[in-house]
Amino acid sequence: GNSVTQMEGPVTLSEEAFLTINCTYTATGYPSLFWYVQYPGEGLQLLLKATKADDKGSNKGFEATYRKETTSFHLEKGSVQVSDSAVYFCALIEGGYQKVTFGTGTKLQVIP
Amino acid sequence: GAGVSQSPRYKVAKRGQDVALRCDPISGHVSLFWYQQALGQGPEFLTYFQNEAQLDKSGLPSDRFFAERPEGSVSTLKIQRTQQEDSAVYLCASSLAEVSSYEQYFGPGTRLTVT
């Protein structure tokens, strides 16, 4: 079956530091890949997505590139802010199926 | 506009009680999903509706779990004879159409604690 593996947290960074959260996936076909974010006390929100190999998803300064050869979709941001503190989930949807397969989440804490 | 809403936000049940969790999707959204999120874990798929039809219930953990969406709008997830392992946050999501690339919009979740 499908699965998503992401780096364990928590990750603690100083403001303006560079962020990478690793994500790799296993799928039998050609999935669409997503990063969701969950801010404290709020619901899950879609942060960015990529639907085919070599696509780059980007939003709010975050980026992730769909790498089919390494089955990866690492999340990056050049300069994090305190307001980026949240839990980040890597996820996939495969083909015509509707269900999202999530990773376990990575908690990011950014300190001033 | 209004997002996905869920009620109650918190529910405490004694083991063996039945519970019903409600989801109000975004108006006009065809697809509706239920997920279960255990503490410290990512959400796990439970079931999927397209309008009133339940097209996938492969993630329901046991026959104590039952979901319905009789008029293709509001959905209810019912758990009978609750057990401690049912303690989790139950998330509802909706999307505009049945195409898998459409964004799923998540509600705030219902936190169920079984004592």
PDB file of C-alpha atoms in Angstrom, chain A residues 2-102:
ATOM      1  CA  ASN A   2       0.868   3.667  -0.068  1.00  0.00           C
ATOM      2  CA  SER A   3       2.909   5.248   2.690  1.00  0.00           C
ATOM      3  CA  VAL A   4       4.601   8.526   3.549  1.00  0.00           C
ATOM      4  CA  THR A   5       7.660   8.866   5.757  1.00  0.00           C
ATOM      5  CA  GLN A   6       8.739  12.231   7.083  1.00  0.00           C
ATOM      6  CA  MET A   7      11.453  13.303   9.439  1.00  0.00           C
ATOM      7  CA  GLU A   8      10.590  13.222  13.083  1.00  0.00           C
ATOM      8  CA  GLY A   9      10.381  16.358  15.115  1.00  0.00           C
ATOM      9  CA  PRO A  10      10.267  18.507  16.901  1.00  0.00           C
ATOM     10  CA  VAL A  11      12.449  20.791  14.841  1.00  0.00           C
ATOM     11  CA  THR A  12      13.544  23.955  16.613  1.00  0.00           C
ATOM     12  CA  LEU A  13      15.016  26.796  14.570  1.00  0.00           C
ATOM     13  CA  SER A  14      15.918  30.394  15.161  1.00  0.00           C
ATOM     14  CA  GLU A  15      14.061  33.041  13.192  1.00  0.00           C
ATOM     15  CA  GLU A  16      15.464  33.538   9.668  1.00  0.00           C
ATOM     16  CA  ALA A  17      17.086  30.097   9.623  1.00  0.00           C
ATOM     17  CA  PHE A  18      16.781  27.762   6.628  1.00  0.00           C
ATOM     18  CA  LEU A  19      14.221  24.980   6.936  1.00  0.00           C
ATOM     19  CA  THR A  20      14.188  21.532   5.393  1.00  0.00           C
ATOM     20  CA  ILE A  21      11.681  18.855   6.343  1.00  0.00           C
ATOM     21  CA  ASN A  22      12.348  15.587   4.561  1.00  0.00           C
ATOM     22  CA  CYS A  23       9.563  13.497   3.079  1.00  0.00           C
ATOM     23  CA  THR A  24       9.709  10.277   1.078  1.00  0.00           C
ATOM     24  CA  TYR A  25       6.854   8.207  -0.208  1.00  0.00           C
ATOM     25  CA  THR A  26       5.918   4.764  -1.450  1.00  0.00           C
ATOM     26  CA  ALA A  27       3.189   4.377  -4.030  1.00  0.00           C
ATOM     27  CA  THR A  28       2.336   1.864  -6.709  1.00  0.00           C
ATOM     28  CA  GLY A  29       1.383   4.460  -9.307  1.00  0.00           C
ATOM     29  CA  TYR A  30       1.851   8.162  -9.892  1.00  0.00           C
ATOM     30  CA  PRO A  31       0.596  10.080  -6.886  1.00  0.00           C
ATOM     31  CA  SER A  32      -0.091  13.751  -6.352  1.00  0.00           C
ATOM     32  CA  LEU A  33       1.931  15.079  -3.425  1.00  0.00           C
ATOM     33  CA  PHE A  34       0.957  17.635  -0.802  1.00  0.00           C
ATOM     34  CA  TRP A  35       2.177  19.485   2.244  1.00  0.00           C
ATOM     35  CA  TYR A  36      -0.466  20.379   4.815  1.00  0.00           C
ATOM     36  CA  VAL A  37       0.064  22.645   7.811  1.00  0.00           C
ATOM     37  CA  GLN A  38      -1.747  22.650  11.141  1.00  0.00           C
ATOM     38  CA  TYR A  39      -1.321  25.821  13.176  1.00  0.00           C
ATOM     39  CA  PRO A  40      -1.997  25.610  16.913  1.00  0.00           C
ATOM     40  CA  GLY A  41      -5.715  25.356  17.583  1.00  0.00           C
ATOM     41  CA  GLU A  42      -6.632  25.321  13.887  1.00  0.00           C
ATOM     42  CA  GLY A  43      -7.601  22.752  11.278  1.00  0.00           C
ATOM     43  CA  LEU A  44      -5.379  21.304   8.577  1.00  0.00           C
ATOM     44  CA  GLN A  45      -4.698  23.619   5.660  1.00  0.00           C
ATOM     45  CA  LEU A  46      -3.201  22.805   2.299  1.00  0.00           C
ATOM     46  CA  LEU A  47       0.170  24.537   2.028  1.00  0.00           C
ATOM     47  CA  LEU A  48       1.292  23.423  -1.427  1.00  0.00           C
ATOM     48  CA  LYS A  49       0.997  20.601  -3.917  1.00  0.00           C
ATOM     49  CA  ALA A  50       2.601  19.029  -6.971  1.00  0.00           C
ATOM     50  CA  THR A  51       0.813  16.673  -9.319  1.00  0.00           C
ATOM     51  CA  LYS A  52       3.573  15.261 -11.494  1.00  0.00           C
ATOM     52  CA  ALA A  53       7.297  14.578 -11.539  1.00  0.00           C
ATOM     53  CA  ASP A  54       9.585  17.642 -11.469  1.00  0.00           C
ATOM     54  CA  ASP A  55       6.696  19.969 -10.561  1.00  0.00           C
ATOM     55  CA  LYS A  56       7.520  22.499  -7.864  1.00  0.00           C
ATOM     56  CA  GLY A  57       4.800  23.539  -5.457  1.00  0.00           C
ATOM     57  CA  SER A  58       5.218  26.850  -3.657  1.00  0.00           C
ATOM     58  CA  ASN A  59       3.268  29.041  -1.255  1.00  0.00           C
ATOM     59  CA  LYS A  60       4.083  31.573   1.488  1.00  0.00           C
ATOM     60  CA  GLY A  61       7.811  31.197   0.818  1.00  0.00           C
ATOM     61  CA  PHE A  62       7.709  27.394   1.160  1.00  0.00           C
ATOM     62  CA  GLU A  63       8.722  25.169  -1.743  1.00  0.00           C
ATOM     63  CA  ALA A  64       8.810  21.452  -2.502  1.00  0.00           C
ATOM     64  CA  THR A  65       9.823  19.629  -5.690  1.00  0.00           C
ATOM     65  CA  TYR A  66       8.330  16.301  -6.771  1.00  0.00           C
ATOM     66  CA  ARG A  67      11.331  14.004  -7.298  1.00  0.00           C
ATOM     67  CA  LYS A  68      10.214  10.734  -8.825  1.00  0.00           C
ATOM     68  CA  GLU A  69      13.709   9.269  -9.013  1.00  0.00           C
ATOM     69  CA  THR A  70      14.195   9.588  -5.261  1.00  0.00           C
ATOM     70  CA  THR A  71      10.468   9.346  -4.363  1.00  0.00           C
ATOM     71  CA  SER A  72      10.842  12.505  -2.319  1.00  0.00           C
ATOM     72  CA  PHE A  73       9.012  15.780  -1.720  1.00  0.00           C
ATOM     73  CA  HIS A  74      11.130  17.725   0.762  1.00  0.00           C
ATOM     74  CA  LEU A  75       9.744  20.981   2.160  1.00  0.00           C
ATOM     75  CA  GLU A  76      12.058  24.006   2.239  1.00  0.00           C
ATOM     76  CA  LYS A  77      11.920  27.632   3.255  1.00  0.00           C
ATOM     77  CA  GLY A  78      14.790  30.044   3.077  1.00  0.00           C
ATOM     78  CA  SER A  79      13.995  32.141   6.127  1.00  0.00           C
ATOM     79  CA  VAL A  80      11.502  30.963   8.730  1.00  0.00           C
ATOM     80  CA  GLN A  81       9.445  33.232  10.934  1.00  0.00           C
ATOM     81  CA  VAL A  82       7.946  32.697  14.372  1.00  0.00           C
ATOM     82  CA  SER A  83       4.538  32.570  12.695  1.00  0.00           C
ATOM     83  CA  ASP A  84       5.632  29.418  10.804  1.00  0.00           C
ATOM     84  CA  SER A  85       5.547  27.432  14.053  1.00  0.00           C
ATOM     85  CA  ALA A  86       3.119  24.595  13.342  1.00  0.00           C
ATOM     86  CA  VAL A  87       2.903  20.899  12.539  1.00  0.00           C
ATOM     87  CA  TYR A  88       3.642  20.028   8.904  1.00  0.00           C
ATOM     88  CA  PHE A  89       2.253  16.916   7.223  1.00  0.00           C
ATOM     89  CA  CYS A  90       3.473  15.400   3.981  1.00  0.00           C
ATOM     90  CA  ALA A  91       0.740  13.547   2.109  1.00  0.00           C
ATOM     91  CA  LEU A  92      -0.216  11.865  -1.150  1.00  0.00           C
ATOM     92  CA  ILE A  93      -3.260  10.950  -3.213  1.00  0.00           C
ATOM     93  CA  GLU A  94      -2.790   8.235  -5.775  1.00  0.00           C
ATOM     94  CA  GLY A  95      -4.476   8.270  -9.136  1.00  0.00           C
ATOM     95  CA  GLY A  96      -8.236   8.401  -9.072  1.00  0.00           C
ATOM     96  CA  TYR A  97      -8.498   7.458  -5.432  1.00  0.00           C
ATOM     97  CA  GLN A  98      -9.802  10.070  -3.079  1.00  0.00           C
ATOM     98  CA  LYS A  99      -8.217   9.197   0.219  1.00  0.00           C
ATOM     99  CA  VAL A 100      -5.194  11.134   1.398  1.00  0.00           C
ATOM    100  CA  THR A 101      -2.332   9.173   2.937  1.00  0.00           C
ATOM    101  CA  PHE A 102      -0.538  11.322   5.511  1.00  0.00           C
TER     102      PHE A 102
END
